[in-house]
Structures are given as structure tokens and as C-alpha cells.
Coordinates of N, CA and C in Angstrom, one line a residue:
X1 N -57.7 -10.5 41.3 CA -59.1 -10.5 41.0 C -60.0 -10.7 42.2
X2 N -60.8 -9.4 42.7 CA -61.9 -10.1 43.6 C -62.5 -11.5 43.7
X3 N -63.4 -11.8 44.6 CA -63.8 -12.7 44.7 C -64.9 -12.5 44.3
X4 N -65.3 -11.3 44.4 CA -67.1 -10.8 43.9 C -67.2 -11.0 42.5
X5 N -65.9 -10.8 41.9 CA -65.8 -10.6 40.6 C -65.7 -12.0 39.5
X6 N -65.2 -12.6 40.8 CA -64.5 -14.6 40.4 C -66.0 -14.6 40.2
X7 N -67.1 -14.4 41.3 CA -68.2 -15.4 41.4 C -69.2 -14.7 40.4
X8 N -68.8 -13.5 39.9 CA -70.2 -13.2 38.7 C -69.4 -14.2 37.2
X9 N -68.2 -14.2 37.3 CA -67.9 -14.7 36.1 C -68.5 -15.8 35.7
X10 N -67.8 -16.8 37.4 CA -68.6 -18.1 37.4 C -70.0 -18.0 36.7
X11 N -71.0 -17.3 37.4 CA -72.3 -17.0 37.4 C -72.9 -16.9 35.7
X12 N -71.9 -16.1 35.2 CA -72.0 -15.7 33.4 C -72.2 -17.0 33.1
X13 N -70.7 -18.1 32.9 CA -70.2 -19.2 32.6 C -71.3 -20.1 32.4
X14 N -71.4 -20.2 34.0 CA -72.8 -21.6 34.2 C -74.5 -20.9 33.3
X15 N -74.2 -19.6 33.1 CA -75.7 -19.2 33.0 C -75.4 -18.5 31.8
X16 N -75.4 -19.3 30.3 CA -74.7 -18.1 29.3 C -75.8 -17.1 28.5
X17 N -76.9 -17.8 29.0 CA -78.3 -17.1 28.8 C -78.6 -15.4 29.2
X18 N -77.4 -15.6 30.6 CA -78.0 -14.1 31.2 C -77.1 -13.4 30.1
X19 N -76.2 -13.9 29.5 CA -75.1 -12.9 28.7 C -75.4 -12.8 27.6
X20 N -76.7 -13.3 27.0 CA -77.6 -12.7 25.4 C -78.4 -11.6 25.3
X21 N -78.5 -11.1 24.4 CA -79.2 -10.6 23.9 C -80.8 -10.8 23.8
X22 N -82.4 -10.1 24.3 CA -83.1 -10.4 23.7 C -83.0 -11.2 22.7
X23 N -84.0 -12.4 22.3 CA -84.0 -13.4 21.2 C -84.4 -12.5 20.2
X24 N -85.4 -11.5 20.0 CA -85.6 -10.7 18.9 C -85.1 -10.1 18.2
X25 N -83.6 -9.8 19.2 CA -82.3 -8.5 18.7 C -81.4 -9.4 17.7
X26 N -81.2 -10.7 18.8 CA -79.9 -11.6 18.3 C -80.5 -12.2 17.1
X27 N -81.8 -12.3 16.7 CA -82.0 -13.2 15.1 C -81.9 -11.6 14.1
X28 N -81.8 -10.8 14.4 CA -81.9 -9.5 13.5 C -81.1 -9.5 12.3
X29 N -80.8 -9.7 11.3 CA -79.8 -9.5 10.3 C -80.5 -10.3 9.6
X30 N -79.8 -10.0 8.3 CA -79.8 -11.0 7.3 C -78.6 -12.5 7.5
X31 N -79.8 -13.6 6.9 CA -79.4 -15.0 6.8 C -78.3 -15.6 6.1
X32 N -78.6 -14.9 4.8 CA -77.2 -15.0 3.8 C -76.2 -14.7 4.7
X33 N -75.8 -13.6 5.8 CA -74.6 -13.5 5.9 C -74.3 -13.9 7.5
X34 N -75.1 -15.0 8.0 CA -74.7 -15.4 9.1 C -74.3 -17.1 9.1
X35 N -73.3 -17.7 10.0 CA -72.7 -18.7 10.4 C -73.9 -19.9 10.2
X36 N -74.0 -21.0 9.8 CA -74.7 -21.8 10.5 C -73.6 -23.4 10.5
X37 N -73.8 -24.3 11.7 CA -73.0 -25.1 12.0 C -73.5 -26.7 11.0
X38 N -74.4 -26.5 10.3 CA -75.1 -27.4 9.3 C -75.3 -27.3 8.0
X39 N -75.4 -28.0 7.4 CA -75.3 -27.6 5.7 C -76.6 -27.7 5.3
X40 N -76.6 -26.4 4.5 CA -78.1 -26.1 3.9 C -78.7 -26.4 3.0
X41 N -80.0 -26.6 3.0 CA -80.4 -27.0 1.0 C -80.0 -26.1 0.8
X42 N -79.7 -26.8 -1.2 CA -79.3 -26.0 -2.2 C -80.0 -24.6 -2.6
X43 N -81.2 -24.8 -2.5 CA -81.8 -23.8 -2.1 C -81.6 -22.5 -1.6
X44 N -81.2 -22.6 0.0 CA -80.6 -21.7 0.5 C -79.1 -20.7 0.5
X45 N -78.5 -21.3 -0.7 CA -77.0 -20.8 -0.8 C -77.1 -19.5 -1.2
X46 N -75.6 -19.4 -1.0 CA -75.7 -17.7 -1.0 C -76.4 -17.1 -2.1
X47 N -77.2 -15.9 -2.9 CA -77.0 -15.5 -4.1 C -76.0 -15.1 -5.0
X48 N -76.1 -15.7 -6.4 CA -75.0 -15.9 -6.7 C -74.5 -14.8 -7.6
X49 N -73.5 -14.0 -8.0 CA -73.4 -12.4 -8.7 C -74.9 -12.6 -9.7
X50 N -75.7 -11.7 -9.9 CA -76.9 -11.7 -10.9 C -78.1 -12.6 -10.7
X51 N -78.0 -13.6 -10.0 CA -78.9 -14.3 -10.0 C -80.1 -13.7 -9.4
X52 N -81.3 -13.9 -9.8 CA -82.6 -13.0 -9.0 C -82.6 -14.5 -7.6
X53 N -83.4 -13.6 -6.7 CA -84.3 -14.3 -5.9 C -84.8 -15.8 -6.0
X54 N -85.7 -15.2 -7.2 CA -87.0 -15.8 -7.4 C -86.0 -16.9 -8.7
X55 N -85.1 -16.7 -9.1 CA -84.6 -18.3 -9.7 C -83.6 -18.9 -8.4
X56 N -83.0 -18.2 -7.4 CA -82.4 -18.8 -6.1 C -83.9 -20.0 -5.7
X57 N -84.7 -19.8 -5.6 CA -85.9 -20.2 -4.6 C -86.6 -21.3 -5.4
X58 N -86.3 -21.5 -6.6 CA -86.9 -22.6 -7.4 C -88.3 -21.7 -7.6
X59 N -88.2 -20.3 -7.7 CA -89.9 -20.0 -7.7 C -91.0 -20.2 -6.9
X60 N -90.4 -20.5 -5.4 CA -91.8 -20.7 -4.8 C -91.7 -19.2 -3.7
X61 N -93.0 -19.1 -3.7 CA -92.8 -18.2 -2.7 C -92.9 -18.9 -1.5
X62 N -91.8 -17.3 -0.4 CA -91.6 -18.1 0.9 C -90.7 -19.0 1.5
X63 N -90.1 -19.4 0.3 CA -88.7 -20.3 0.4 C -87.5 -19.3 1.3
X64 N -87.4 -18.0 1.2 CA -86.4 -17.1 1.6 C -86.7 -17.7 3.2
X65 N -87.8 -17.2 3.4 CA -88.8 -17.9 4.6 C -87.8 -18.3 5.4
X66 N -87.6 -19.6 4.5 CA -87.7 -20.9 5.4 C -86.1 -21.0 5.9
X67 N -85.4 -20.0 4.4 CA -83.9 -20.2 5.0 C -83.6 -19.3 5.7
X68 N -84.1 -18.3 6.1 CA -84.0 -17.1 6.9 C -84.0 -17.9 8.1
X69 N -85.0 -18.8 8.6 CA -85.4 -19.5 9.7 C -84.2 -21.0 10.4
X70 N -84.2 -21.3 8.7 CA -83.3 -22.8 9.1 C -81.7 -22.5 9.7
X71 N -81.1 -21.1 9.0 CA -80.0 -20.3 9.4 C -80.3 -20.0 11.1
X72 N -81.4 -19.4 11.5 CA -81.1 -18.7 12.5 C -81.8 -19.4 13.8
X73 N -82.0 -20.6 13.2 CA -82.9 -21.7 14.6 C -81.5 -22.0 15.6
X74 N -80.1 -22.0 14.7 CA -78.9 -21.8 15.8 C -79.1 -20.9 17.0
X75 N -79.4 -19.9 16.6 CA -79.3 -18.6 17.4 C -80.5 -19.1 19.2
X76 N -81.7 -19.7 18.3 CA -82.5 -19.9 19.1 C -82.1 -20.8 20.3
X77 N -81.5 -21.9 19.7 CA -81.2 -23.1 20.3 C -80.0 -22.4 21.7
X78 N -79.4 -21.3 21.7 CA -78.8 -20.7 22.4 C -79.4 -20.0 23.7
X79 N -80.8 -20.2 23.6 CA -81.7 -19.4 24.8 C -82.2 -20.8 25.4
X80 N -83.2 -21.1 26.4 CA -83.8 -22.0 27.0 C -84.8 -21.6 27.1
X81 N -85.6 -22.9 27.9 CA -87.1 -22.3 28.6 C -88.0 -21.6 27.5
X82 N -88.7 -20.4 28.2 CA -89.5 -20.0 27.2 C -88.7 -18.8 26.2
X83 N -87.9 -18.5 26.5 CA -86.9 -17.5 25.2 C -87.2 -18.5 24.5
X84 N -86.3 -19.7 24.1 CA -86.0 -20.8 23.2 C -87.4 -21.1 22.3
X85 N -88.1 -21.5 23.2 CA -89.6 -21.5 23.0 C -90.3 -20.6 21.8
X86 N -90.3 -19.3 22.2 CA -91.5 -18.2 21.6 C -90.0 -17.9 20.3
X87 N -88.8 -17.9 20.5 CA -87.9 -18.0 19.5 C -87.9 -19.1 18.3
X88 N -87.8 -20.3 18.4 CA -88.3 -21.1 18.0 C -89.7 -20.9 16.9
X89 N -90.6 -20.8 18.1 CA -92.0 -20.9 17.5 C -92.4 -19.1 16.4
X90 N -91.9 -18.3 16.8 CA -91.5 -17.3 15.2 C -90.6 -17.6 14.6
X91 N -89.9 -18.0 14.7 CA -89.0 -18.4 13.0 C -90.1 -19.7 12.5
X92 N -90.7 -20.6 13.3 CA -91.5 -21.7 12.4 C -92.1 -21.3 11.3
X93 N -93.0 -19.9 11.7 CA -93.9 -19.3 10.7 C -93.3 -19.2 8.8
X94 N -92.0 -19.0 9.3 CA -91.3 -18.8 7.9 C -91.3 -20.0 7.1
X95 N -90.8 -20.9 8.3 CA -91.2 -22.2 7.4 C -92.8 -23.0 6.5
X96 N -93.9 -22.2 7.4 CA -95.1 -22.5 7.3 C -95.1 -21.5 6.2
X97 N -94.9 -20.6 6.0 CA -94.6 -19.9 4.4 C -94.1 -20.2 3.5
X98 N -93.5 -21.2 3.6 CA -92.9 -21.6 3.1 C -93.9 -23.3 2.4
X99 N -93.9 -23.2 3.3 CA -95.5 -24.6 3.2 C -96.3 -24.6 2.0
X100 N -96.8 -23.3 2.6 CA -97.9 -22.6 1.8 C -97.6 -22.4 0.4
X101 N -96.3 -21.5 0.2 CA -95.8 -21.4 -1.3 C -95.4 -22.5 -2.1
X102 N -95.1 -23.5 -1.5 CA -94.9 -24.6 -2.2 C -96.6 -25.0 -2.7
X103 N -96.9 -25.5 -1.8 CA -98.2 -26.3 -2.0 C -99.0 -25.5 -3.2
X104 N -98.8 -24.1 -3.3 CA -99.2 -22.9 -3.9 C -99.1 -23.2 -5.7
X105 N -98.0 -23.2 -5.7 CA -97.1 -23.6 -6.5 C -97.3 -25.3 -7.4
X106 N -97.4 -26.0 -6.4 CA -98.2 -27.1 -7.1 C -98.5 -28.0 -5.9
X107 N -99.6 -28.6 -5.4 CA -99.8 -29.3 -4.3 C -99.4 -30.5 -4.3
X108 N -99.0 -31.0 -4.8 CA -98.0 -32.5 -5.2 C -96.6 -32.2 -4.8
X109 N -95.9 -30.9 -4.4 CA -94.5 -30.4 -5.0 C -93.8 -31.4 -4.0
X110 N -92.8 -31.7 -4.8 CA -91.6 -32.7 -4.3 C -91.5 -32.2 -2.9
X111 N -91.0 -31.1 -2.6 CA -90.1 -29.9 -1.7 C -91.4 -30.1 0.1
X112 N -93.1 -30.2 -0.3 CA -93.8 -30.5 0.5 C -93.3 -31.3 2.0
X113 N -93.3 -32.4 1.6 CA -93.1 -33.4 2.8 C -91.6 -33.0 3.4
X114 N -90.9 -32.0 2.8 CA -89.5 -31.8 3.4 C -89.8 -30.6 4.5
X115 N -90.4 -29.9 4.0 CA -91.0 -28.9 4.5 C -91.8 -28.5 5.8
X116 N -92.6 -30.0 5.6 CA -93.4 -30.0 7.0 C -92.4 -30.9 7.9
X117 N -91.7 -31.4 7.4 CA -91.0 -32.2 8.4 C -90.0 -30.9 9.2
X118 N -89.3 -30.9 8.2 CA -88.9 -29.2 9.4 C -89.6 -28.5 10.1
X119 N -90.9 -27.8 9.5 CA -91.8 -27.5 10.5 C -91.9 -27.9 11.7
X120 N -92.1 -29.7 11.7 CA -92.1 -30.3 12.8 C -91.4 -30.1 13.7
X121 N -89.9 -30.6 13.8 CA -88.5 -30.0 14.0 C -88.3 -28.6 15.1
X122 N -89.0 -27.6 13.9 CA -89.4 -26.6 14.8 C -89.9 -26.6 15.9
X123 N -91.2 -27.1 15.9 CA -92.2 -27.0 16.5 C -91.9 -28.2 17.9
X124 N -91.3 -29.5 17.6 CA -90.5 -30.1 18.4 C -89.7 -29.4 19.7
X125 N -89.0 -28.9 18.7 CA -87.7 -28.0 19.6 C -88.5 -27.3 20.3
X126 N -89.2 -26.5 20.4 CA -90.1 -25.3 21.0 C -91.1 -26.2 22.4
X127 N -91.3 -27.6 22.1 CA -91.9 -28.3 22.8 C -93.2 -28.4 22.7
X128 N -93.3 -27.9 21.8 CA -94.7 -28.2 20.7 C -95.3 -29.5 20.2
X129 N -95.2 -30.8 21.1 CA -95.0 -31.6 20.7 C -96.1 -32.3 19.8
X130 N -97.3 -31.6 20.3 CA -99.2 -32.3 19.7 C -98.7 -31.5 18.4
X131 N -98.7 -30.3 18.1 CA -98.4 -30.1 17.0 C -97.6 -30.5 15.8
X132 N -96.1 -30.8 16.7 CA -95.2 -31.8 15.8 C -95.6 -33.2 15.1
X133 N -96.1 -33.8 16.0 CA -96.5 -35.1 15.5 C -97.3 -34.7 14.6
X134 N -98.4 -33.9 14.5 CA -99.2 -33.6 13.2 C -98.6 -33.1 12.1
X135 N -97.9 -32.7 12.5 CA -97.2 -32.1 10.9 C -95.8 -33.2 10.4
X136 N -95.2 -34.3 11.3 CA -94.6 -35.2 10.6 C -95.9 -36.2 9.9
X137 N -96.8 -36.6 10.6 CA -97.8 -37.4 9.8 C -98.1 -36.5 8.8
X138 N -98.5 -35.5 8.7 CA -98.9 -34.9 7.4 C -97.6 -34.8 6.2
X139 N -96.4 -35.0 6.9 CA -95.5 -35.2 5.7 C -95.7 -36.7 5.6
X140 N -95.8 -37.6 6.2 CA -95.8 -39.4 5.5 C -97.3 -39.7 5.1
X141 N -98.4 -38.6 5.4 CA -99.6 -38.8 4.4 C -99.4 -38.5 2.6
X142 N -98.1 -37.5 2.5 CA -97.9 -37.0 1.2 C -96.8 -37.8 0.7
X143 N -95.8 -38.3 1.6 CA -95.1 -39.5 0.7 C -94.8 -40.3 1.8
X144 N -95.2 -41.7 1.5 CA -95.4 -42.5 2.6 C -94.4 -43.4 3.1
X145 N -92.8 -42.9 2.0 CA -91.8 -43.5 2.1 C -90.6 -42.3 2.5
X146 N -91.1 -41.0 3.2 CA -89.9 -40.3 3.4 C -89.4 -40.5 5.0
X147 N -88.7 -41.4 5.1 CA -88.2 -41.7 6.2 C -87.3 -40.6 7.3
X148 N -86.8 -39.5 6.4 CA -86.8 -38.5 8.0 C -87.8 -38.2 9.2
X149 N -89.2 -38.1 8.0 CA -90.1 -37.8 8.7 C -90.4 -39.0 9.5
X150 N -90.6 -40.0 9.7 CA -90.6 -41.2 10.6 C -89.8 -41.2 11.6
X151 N -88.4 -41.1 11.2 CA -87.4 -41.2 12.6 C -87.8 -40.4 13.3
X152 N -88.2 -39.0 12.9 CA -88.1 -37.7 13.9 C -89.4 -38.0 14.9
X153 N -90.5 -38.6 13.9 CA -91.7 -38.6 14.7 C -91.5 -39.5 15.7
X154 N -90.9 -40.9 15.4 CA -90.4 -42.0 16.2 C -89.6 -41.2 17.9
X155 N -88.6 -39.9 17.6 CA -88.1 -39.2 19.0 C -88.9 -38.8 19.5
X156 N -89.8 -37.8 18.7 CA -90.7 -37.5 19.4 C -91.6 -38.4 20.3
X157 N -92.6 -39.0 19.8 CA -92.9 -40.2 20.5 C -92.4 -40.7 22.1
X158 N -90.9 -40.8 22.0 CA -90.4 -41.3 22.8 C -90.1 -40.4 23.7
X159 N -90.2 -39.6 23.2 CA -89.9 -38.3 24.2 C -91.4 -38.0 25.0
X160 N -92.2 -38.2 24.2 CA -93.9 -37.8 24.9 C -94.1 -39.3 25.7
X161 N -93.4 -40.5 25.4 CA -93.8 -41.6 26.3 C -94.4 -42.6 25.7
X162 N -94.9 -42.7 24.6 CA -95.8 -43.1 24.1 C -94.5 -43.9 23.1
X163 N -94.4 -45.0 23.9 CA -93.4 -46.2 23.3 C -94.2 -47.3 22.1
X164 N -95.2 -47.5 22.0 CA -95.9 -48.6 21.3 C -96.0 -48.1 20.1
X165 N -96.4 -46.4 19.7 CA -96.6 -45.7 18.5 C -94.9 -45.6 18.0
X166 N -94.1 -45.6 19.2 CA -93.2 -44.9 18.3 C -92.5 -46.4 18.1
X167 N -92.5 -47.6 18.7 CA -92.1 -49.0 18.2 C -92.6 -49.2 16.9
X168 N -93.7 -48.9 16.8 CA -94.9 -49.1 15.1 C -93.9 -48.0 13.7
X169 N -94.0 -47.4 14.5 CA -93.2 -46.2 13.9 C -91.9 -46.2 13.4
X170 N -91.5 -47.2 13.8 CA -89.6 -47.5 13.5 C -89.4 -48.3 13.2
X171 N -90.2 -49.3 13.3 CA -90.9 -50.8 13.0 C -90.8 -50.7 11.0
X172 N -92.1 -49.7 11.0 CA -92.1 -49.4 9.5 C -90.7 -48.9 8.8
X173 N -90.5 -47.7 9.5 CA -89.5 -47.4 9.2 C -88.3 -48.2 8.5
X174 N -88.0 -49.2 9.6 CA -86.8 -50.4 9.2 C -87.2 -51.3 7.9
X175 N -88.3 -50.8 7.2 CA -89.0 -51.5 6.3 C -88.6 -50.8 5.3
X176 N -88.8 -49.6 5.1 CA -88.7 -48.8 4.1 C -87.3 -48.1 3.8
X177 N -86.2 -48.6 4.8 CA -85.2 -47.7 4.8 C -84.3 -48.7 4.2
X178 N -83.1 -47.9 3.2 CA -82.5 -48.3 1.6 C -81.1 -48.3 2.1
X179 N -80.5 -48.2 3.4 CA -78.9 -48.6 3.6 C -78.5 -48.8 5.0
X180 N -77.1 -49.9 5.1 CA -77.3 -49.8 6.2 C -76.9 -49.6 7.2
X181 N -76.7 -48.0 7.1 CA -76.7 -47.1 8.3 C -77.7 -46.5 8.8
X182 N -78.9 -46.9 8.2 CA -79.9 -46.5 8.4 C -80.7 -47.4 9.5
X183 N -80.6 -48.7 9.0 CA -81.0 -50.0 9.4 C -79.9 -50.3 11.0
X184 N -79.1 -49.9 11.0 CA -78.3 -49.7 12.3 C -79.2 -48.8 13.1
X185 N -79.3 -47.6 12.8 CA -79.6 -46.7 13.8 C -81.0 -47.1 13.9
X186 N -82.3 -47.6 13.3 CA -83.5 -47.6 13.2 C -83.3 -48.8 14.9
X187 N -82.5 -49.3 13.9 CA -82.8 -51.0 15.1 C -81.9 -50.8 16.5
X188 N -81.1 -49.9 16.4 CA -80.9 -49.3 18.0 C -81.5 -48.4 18.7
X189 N -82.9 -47.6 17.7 CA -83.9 -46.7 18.6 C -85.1 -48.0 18.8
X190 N -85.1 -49.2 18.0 CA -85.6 -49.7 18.8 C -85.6 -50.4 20.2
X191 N -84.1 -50.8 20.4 CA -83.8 -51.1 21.3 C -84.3 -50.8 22.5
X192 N -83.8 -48.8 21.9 CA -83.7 -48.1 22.7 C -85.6 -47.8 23.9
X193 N -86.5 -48.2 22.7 CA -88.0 -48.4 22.9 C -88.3 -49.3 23.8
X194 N -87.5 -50.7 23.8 CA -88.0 -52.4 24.7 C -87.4 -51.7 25.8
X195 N -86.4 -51.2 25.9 CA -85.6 -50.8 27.4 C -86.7 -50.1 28.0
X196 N -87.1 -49.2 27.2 CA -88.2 -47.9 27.9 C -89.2 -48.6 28.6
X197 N -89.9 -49.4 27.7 CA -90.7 -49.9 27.6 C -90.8 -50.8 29.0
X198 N -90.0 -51.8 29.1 CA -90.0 -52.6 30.1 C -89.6 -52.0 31.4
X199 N -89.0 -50.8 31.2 CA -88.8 -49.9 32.3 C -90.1 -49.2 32.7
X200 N -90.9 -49.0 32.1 CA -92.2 -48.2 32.7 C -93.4 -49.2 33.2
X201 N -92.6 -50.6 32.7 CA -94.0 -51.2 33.1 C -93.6 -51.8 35.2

């Protein structure tokens, strides 16, 4: 084997981004029949012989949305920088469709605060971060005990710097949270906050 040949391989290897596809090509297909390395609401499972859509989705519109999106945010996570980015930030929309049809549907709906917390998620990942924090608070303004939404907001946080919000933030959290593996990991992101914390000052 050449050497020219060794060093583009290398080159592929360390760089597996140059070896994709536009992000627009690679999310192309249908959801139902692609891999995801996570388990999905019930919601999103395959359809089942006969079943319509619209009893798959619990009847909200826009739910397809969100599983079309929660399936193929893998794909995204596979680009960097701004691919990852503007990849990311179109699939969110589905999930904001998904927002919308719930809330639509009934503005109270259980399914809400799950909803925007993913959003968030999204929007996180994308590096959206002003936006993320608003839409995890907007899920703990609608139930003020759903504790994903808290931890997530609590990374974020910690990730923007802003150690005192996200101590308050985990703080509560350890209050409201029901087992304890929960209560483990709360109280070693706080930890993980005094270390920060004492390190920036």
C-alpha cells in the first residue's frame, strides 16, 4: 500500500465527517425503518399490522414529528460544528410540532413537559443554549416535579458557567427526586458544581 494512500486513510479515520453524506441526504428515509441506539416512547414503535397512524400517536397531531426526529438526532450527532448544528436545529422543528399538537389537543396534556424537555435536548445539542434553558423551564412551569427537566437544565447551566443557578437547580432537584439512584447522581453533579465553583473563583 502506498504511503499517499496510508495517509488519506489515516485522514478518513481521524476525520469521519469528511466521509458523510450531506446531513440533509443522510436523515432522508423513513424513521420506522431506521436503527436507533436508545429506546423509544411507546409512542413511537413500529406500526403495528392495521393499526392507523392516528391510534399509533395517541391522536395528537405531530407526534410522527417528533419520532421521525428522536430516531434520526443519531444521524445528526454523527456531523460536528455547524452540520451537527443546522442538523440538529431541523429535526427540533418536528418536535415543536409536536408541542403544538399536544398542547392542541389539550393544554394540560400529560405528554407536554416531556416534550419540551426534548426540545430542549435538541436545542442543547445544537448549542442553542438561551433557548434550551427556556424551554426546560417551560417544562417545570407545567409540572413542577418533572425532574428530567431539571437535571438537563442543571448540564446545561454548567456548561454555560453559571454554577449558582445550576447548584439551586439540583439543590431542588434532590428534593423532589423518589430513588436512590437518583439521589446518587443529583448529589455528585453537585459535587461536581463546589469543584467548579471554587475553581473559577
Amino acid at each position: 500500500m502506498s504511503k499517499r494512500l496510508c495517509k488519506l486513510l489515516v485522514l478518513l479515520y481521524l476525520t469521519p465527517a469528511l466521509a458523510l453524506p450531506p446531513w440533509p441526504e443522510a436523515i432522508r428515509g423513513d424513521w420506522k425503518e431506521m436503527p436507533t441506539p436508545e429506546p423509544l416512547p411507546p409512542f413511537c414503535r413500529p406500526k403495528q399490522m392495521g393499526e392507523s397512524e392516528w391510534r399509533m400517536h395517541g391522536a395528537i397531531p405531530g407526534l410522527n414529528h417528533f419520532c421521525d426526529a428522536k430516531v434520526k438526532r443519531f444521524i445528526c450527532l454523527k456531523y460536528s460544528g455547524k452540520d451537527r448544528a443546522a442538523c440538529l436545529s431541523y429535526l427540533a422543528r418536528g418536535v415543536h410540532d409536536a408541542i403544538r399538537g399536544a398542547q392542541e389537543k389539550s393544554p394540560n396534556h400529560p405528554l407536554v413537559p416531556y416534550l419540551h424537555t426534548e426540545y430542549a435536548n435538541f436545542l442543547a445539542e445544537a448549542g442553542d443554549f438561551p433557548h434550551a434553558v427556556q424551554e426546560y423551564l417551560q417544562a417545570v412551569r407545567i409540572n413542577k416535579k418533572y425532574l428530567p427537566a431539571y437535571v438537563k437544565l442543571a448540564n446545561v447551566l454548567i456548561k454555560t458557567k453559571e454554577y449558582d443557578k445550576a447548584e439551586k437547580t439540583l439543590q431542588y432537584a434532590l428534593k423532589i427526586q423518589k430513588n436512590k439512584r437518583h439521589e446518587a447522581y443529583l448529589k455528585k453533579q453537585l459535587a461536581k458544581v463546589a469543584a467548579l465553583k471554587a475553581k473559577s473563583q
